[in-house]
Coordinates of N, CA and C and ligand atoms in Angstrom, one line a residue:
M86 N -22.0 16.2 79.8 CA -21.7 15.2 78.7 C -22.4 13.9 79.1
E87 N -23.0 13.4 78.2 CA -24.0 12.2 78.4 C -23.1 11.0 78.5
A88 N -23.5 10.1 79.5 CA -22.7 9.0 80.0 C -22.4 8.2 78.8
E89 N -23.3 8.0 77.8 CA -23.1 6.9 76.7 C -22.0 7.4 75.6
L90 N -21.6 8.7 75.6 CA -20.8 9.2 74.6 C -19.4 8.3 74.6
D91 N -18.9 7.9 73.5 CA -17.8 7.3 73.2 C -16.7 8.4 73.3
R92 N -16.2 8.4 74.5 CA -15.0 9.6 74.8 C -13.8 9.3 73.9
E93 N -13.4 8.2 73.4 CA -12.2 8.1 72.7 C -12.5 8.7 71.3
L94 N -13.6 8.5 70.9 CA -14.2 9.0 69.5 C -14.3 10.6 69.8
Y95 N -14.8 11.0 70.8 CA -15.2 12.5 71.0 C -13.6 13.2 70.9
E96 N -12.7 12.6 71.8 CA -11.4 13.1 71.6 C -10.7 13.2 70.3
A97 N -10.8 12.1 69.6 CA -10.4 12.0 68.2 C -11.0 13.0 67.2
A98 N -12.3 13.3 67.4 CA -13.1 14.3 66.7 C -12.3 15.7 67.0
C99 N -12.3 15.9 68.2 CA -11.6 17.1 68.5 C -10.1 17.5 68.0
Q100 N -9.3 16.5 68.2 CA -8.0 16.5 67.7 C -8.1 16.7 66.0
A101 N -9.0 16.0 65.4 CA -9.1 16.2 64.0 C -9.5 17.5 63.5
R102 N -10.4 18.2 64.4 CA -10.9 19.5 64.1 C -9.6 20.5 64.1
E103 N -8.6 20.2 64.8 CA -7.5 21.1 64.7 C -6.9 21.1 63.4
K104 N -7.2 20.1 62.6 CA -6.4 20.1 61.1 C -7.5 20.8 60.2
A105 N -8.6 21.1 60.5 CA -9.5 21.8 59.6 C -8.8 22.8 58.6
Y106 N -9.2 22.8 57.4 CA -8.7 23.8 56.4 C -9.9 24.6 56.2
A107 N -10.1 25.6 56.8 CA -11.2 26.5 56.7 C -11.1 28.0 56.5
P108 N -10.1 28.3 55.5 CA -9.9 29.8 55.4 C -11.1 30.7 55.0
Y109 N -12.1 30.0 54.4 CA -13.2 30.9 53.9 C -14.3 31.1 55.0
S110 N -14.8 30.1 55.6 CA -15.8 30.1 56.7 C -15.1 30.5 58.0
H111 N -14.0 30.0 58.2 CA -13.4 30.1 59.5 C -14.1 29.1 60.6
F112 N -14.9 28.1 60.1 CA -15.6 27.3 60.9 C -15.0 26.0 60.9
A113 N -14.4 25.7 61.9 CA -13.6 24.3 61.9 C -14.4 23.1 62.5
V114 N -14.4 22.1 61.8 CA -15.4 20.9 62.2 C -14.5 19.7 62.3
G115 N -14.6 18.8 63.3 CA -13.9 17.6 63.3 C -14.8 16.5 63.4
A116 N -14.4 15.4 63.0 CA -15.3 14.2 63.1 C -14.5 12.9 63.2
A117 N -15.1 11.7 63.8 CA -14.4 10.6 63.8 C -15.6 9.3 63.8
V118 N -14.9 8.4 63.2 CA -15.9 7.2 63.1 C -15.2 6.1 63.6
R119 N -16.1 5.1 64.1 CA -15.6 3.9 64.7 C -15.9 2.6 63.8
A120 N -15.1 2.1 63.4 CA -15.3 0.8 62.5 C -15.8 -0.4 63.2
A121 N -16.5 -1.3 62.8 CA -17.0 -2.4 63.6 C -15.9 -3.1 64.3
D122 N -14.8 -3.1 63.6 CA -13.6 -3.8 64.4 C -12.8 -3.1 65.2
G123 N -13.3 -1.9 65.7 CA -12.8 -0.9 66.6 C -12.0 0.2 66.1
R124 N -11.6 0.1 64.8 CA -10.6 1.1 64.5 C -11.3 2.4 64.4
I125 N -10.6 3.6 64.6 CA -11.1 4.9 64.4 C -10.5 5.7 63.2
F126 N -11.4 6.2 62.5 CA -10.8 7.2 61.4 C -11.3 8.5 61.6
T127 N -10.5 9.4 61.1 CA -10.9 10.9 61.5 C -11.0 11.7 60.2
G128 N -11.6 12.8 60.4 CA -11.8 13.7 59.1 C -12.0 15.3 59.7
C129 N -11.6 16.1 59.0 CA -11.9 17.6 59.2 C -12.4 18.1 57.8
N130 N -13.1 19.4 58.0 CA -13.6 20.0 56.7 C -12.3 20.6 56.0
I131 N -12.5 20.4 54.6 CA -11.5 21.0 53.9 C -12.0 21.9 52.8
E132 N -11.8 23.1 52.9 CA -12.4 24.1 52.0 C -11.6 24.3 50.7
N133 N -12.4 25.1 49.8 CA -11.6 25.4 48.4 C -12.2 26.6 48.0
A134 N -11.2 27.5 47.4 CA -11.6 28.7 46.7 C -12.8 28.8 45.9
S135 N -13.0 27.4 45.2 CA -14.3 27.2 44.6 C -15.1 26.5 45.6
Y136 N -15.8 27.3 46.2 CA -16.5 27.1 47.6 C -17.4 25.4 47.5
G137 N -18.0 25.2 46.4 CA -18.7 24.1 46.3 C -18.0 22.8 46.3
L138 N -16.7 22.9 46.2 CA -15.8 21.8 46.2 C -15.3 21.4 47.8
S139 N -15.8 22.3 48.7 CA -15.5 21.9 50.1 C -16.1 20.6 50.5
L140 N -15.4 20.1 51.4 CA -15.8 18.6 52.0 C -16.0 18.9 53.4
C141 N -16.9 18.4 53.9 CA -17.2 18.3 55.4 C -16.4 17.1 56.1
A142 N -16.3 17.7 57.4 CA -15.5 16.6 58.4 C -16.0 15.2 58.3
E143 N -17.5 15.2 58.3 CA -18.1 13.8 58.5 C -17.8 12.9 57.4
R144 N -18.0 13.5 56.1 CA -17.7 12.6 54.8 C -16.3 12.5 54.9
C145 N -15.4 13.4 55.1 CA -13.9 13.1 55.1 C -13.7 11.8 56.2
A146 N -14.3 11.8 57.2 CA -14.1 10.6 58.2 C -14.5 9.3 57.6
I147 N -15.8 9.3 57.1 CA -16.4 8.0 56.7 C -15.7 7.7 55.4
F148 N -15.2 8.5 54.5 CA -14.6 8.1 53.4 C -13.2 7.7 53.6
A149 N -12.5 8.1 54.8 CA -11.3 7.7 55.1 C -11.4 6.2 55.6
G150 N -12.5 5.8 56.1 CA -12.7 4.2 56.5 C -13.0 3.5 55.5
V151 N -13.8 4.0 54.5 CA -14.3 3.3 53.3 C -13.1 2.9 52.4
K152 N -12.3 3.9 52.2 CA -11.1 3.7 51.4 C -10.0 2.7 51.9
E153 N -10.3 2.3 53.3 CA -9.4 1.2 54.0 C -10.3 -0.1 53.8
G154 N -11.4 -0.1 53.4 CA -12.1 -1.4 53.3 C -13.2 -1.5 54.2
V155 N -13.5 -0.5 55.1 CA -14.5 -0.5 56.1 C -15.9 -0.4 55.4
R156 N -16.9 -1.2 55.8 CA -18.2 -1.1 55.3 C -19.3 -1.0 56.5
E157 N -18.7 -1.3 57.7 CA -19.7 -1.2 58.9 C -19.0 -0.2 59.9
F158 N -19.9 0.8 60.2 CA -19.5 1.7 61.3 C -20.4 1.5 62.6
T159 N -19.9 1.5 63.7 CA -20.8 1.4 64.8 C -21.2 2.8 65.3
A160 N -20.2 3.9 65.1 CA -20.6 5.1 65.8 C -19.8 6.2 65.0
L161 N -20.3 7.5 65.1 CA -19.7 8.6 64.5 C -19.9 9.7 65.5
C162 N -18.9 10.6 65.6 CA -18.9 11.7 66.4 C -18.4 13.0 65.7
V163 N -19.1 14.0 65.8 CA -18.8 15.2 65.1 C -18.7 16.4 66.2
T164 N -17.8 17.3 66.0 CA -17.7 18.6 66.9 C -17.4 19.7 66.4
A165 N -17.8 20.7 66.8 CA -17.5 22.1 66.3 C -17.7 23.2 67.4
D166 N -17.3 24.5 67.2 CA -17.2 25.4 68.3 C -18.8 26.1 68.1
T167 N -19.7 25.3 68.5 CA -21.1 25.8 68.4 C -21.8 26.0 69.8
P168 N -22.8 26.8 69.9 CA -23.5 26.9 71.2 C -24.0 25.6 71.7
G169 N -24.6 24.8 70.9 CA -25.0 23.5 71.2 C -24.5 22.4 70.4
P170 N -25.0 21.1 70.6 CA -24.4 20.1 69.6 C -24.5 20.4 68.2
V171 N -23.4 20.5 67.3 CA -23.5 20.7 66.0 C -24.5 19.9 65.2
S172 N -25.1 20.4 64.2 CA -26.1 19.8 63.5 C -25.4 19.5 62.0
P173 N -25.4 18.2 61.6 CA -24.7 18.0 60.3 C -25.5 18.3 59.1
C174 N -24.7 18.6 58.1 CA -25.4 19.1 56.9 C -26.4 17.9 56.3
G175 N -27.2 18.4 55.3 CA -28.0 17.2 54.6 C -27.3 16.2 53.9
A176 N -26.1 16.8 53.2 CA -25.2 15.8 52.3 C -24.6 14.7 53.1
C177 N -24.2 15.2 54.5 CA -23.5 14.2 55.3 C -24.5 13.4 56.0
R178 N -25.6 13.8 56.1 CA -26.7 12.9 56.6 C -27.1 11.8 55.6
Q179 N -27.0 12.2 54.3 CA -27.2 11.0 53.4 C -26.3 10.0 53.4
V180 N -24.9 10.5 53.5 CA -23.8 9.4 53.6 C -23.9 8.6 54.9
M181 N -24.5 9.4 56.0 CA -24.4 8.6 57.3 C -25.5 7.4 57.1
A182 N -26.6 7.7 56.3 CA -27.8 6.9 56.0 C -27.1 5.8 55.1
E183 N -26.3 6.0 54.3 CA -25.8 4.9 53.4 C -25.3 3.9 54.2
F184 N -24.5 4.2 55.4 CA -23.9 3.2 56.1 C -24.6 2.8 57.3
A185 N -25.8 3.4 57.5 CA -26.8 3.1 58.5 C -26.2 3.1 59.9
I186 N -25.3 4.3 60.1 CA -24.6 4.4 61.3 C -25.7 4.6 62.6
T187 N -25.6 3.8 63.5 CA -26.7 3.9 64.7 C -26.5 4.7 65.7
R188 N -25.2 5.0 66.0 CA -24.9 5.9 67.1 C -24.1 7.2 66.7
I189 N -24.8 8.2 66.4 CA -24.1 9.5 66.0 C -24.1 10.5 67.1
F190 N -23.0 10.8 67.6 CA -22.9 11.9 68.8 C -22.6 13.2 68.0
L191 N -23.6 14.1 68.3 CA -23.4 15.5 67.9 C -22.8 16.3 69.0
T192 N -21.8 16.7 69.0 CA -21.2 17.6 70.2 C -20.8 18.9 70.0
N193 N -20.3 19.5 71.1 CA -19.4 20.7 70.7 C -18.3 20.8 71.7
L194 N -17.4 21.7 71.7 CA -16.3 21.8 72.4 C -16.3 21.9 73.9
Q195 N -17.6 22.4 74.3 CA -17.9 22.4 75.7 C -18.3 21.0 76.3
G196 N -18.6 20.1 75.3 CA -19.0 18.8 75.9 C -20.4 18.5 75.9
A197 N -21.2 19.5 75.2 CA -22.7 19.2 75.1 C -22.7 17.9 74.0
C198 N -23.7 17.1 74.2 CA -23.7 15.9 73.4 C -25.3 15.5 73.1
K199 N -25.5 15.4 71.8 CA -27.0 14.7 71.6 C -26.6 13.5 70.7
E200 N -27.2 12.2 71.2 CA -27.1 11.1 70.4 C -28.3 10.9 69.5
M201 N -28.0 10.7 68.3 CA -29.0 10.4 67.3 C -28.7 9.1 66.2
T202 N -29.6 8.5 65.6 CA -29.2 7.5 64.5 C -29.3 8.2 63.2
A203 N -28.6 7.6 62.1 CA -28.8 8.2 60.8 C -30.2 8.2 60.5
A204 N -31.0 7.3 60.7 CA -32.4 7.2 60.4 C -33.2 8.4 61.1
E205 N -32.8 8.8 62.1 CA -33.4 10.0 62.9 C -33.0 11.2 62.2
L206 N -31.7 11.4 61.8 CA -31.3 12.6 61.2 C -31.9 12.7 59.8
L207 N -32.1 11.7 59.1 CA -32.5 11.8 57.7 C -33.6 10.6 57.6
P208 N -34.7 11.0 57.9 CA -35.9 10.0 57.7 C -36.1 9.8 56.2
Y209 N -36.7 8.8 55.6 CA -36.9 8.8 54.2 C -35.8 9.1 53.3
A210 N -34.6 8.6 53.7 CA -33.5 8.9 52.9 C -33.6 8.2 51.5
F211 N -33.0 8.9 50.5 CA -32.7 8.3 49.2 C -32.2 7.1 49.2
E212 N -32.7 6.0 48.6 CA -32.0 4.6 48.4 C -32.2 4.1 47.1
L213 N -31.3 3.3 46.6 CA -31.5 2.6 45.2 C -31.8 1.2 45.6
Ligands
THU28 N1 -19.3 21.6 57.7 C1 -18.9 20.4 58.1 O1 -17.7 20.1 57.9 N2 -19.9 19.5 58.5 C2 -21.2 19.9 58.6 O2 -22.2 19.1 59.0 C3 -21.7 21.3 58.4 C4 -20.7 22.0 57.6 C5 -18.2 22.6 57.2 C6 -18.4 22.9 55.8 C7 -17.5 24.2 55.4 O3 -16.2 24.0 55.6 C8 -17.9 24.8 57.0 O4 -18.4 23.8 57.9 C9 -19.0 26.0 56.8 O5 -20.1 25.5 56.3

């Protein structure tokens, strides 16, 4: 585990993963974001029989904060049972870029951790 990992955020992401609703892929993902005021919001992936309606854990967590009025996030942690740090999908990268999250911890259940910024994960992101 890298020293700079926000351990509280990692634990929150691991706990949120336990709530994943993934009866189709059987791939459970958990995420947690930290708001600028310190609050933590969590998310898990939520699948649907109409597969395209499925929601990723990262967007679930970010939207949970946004709907409470948060607009500034200092960090995000995502975790899954992967051999190395889990790599977020393109849609989630675009949402991370929207809020310019600077500390994104990609982790797995064994404690592997890679820290990246939203800009590193999605260079040349779409903007209006
Ligand atoms: N998934 C996430 O929750 N986050 C990602 O960044 C990648 C994929 C979910 C979506 C789906 O429920 C399952 O993982 C398999 O794709």
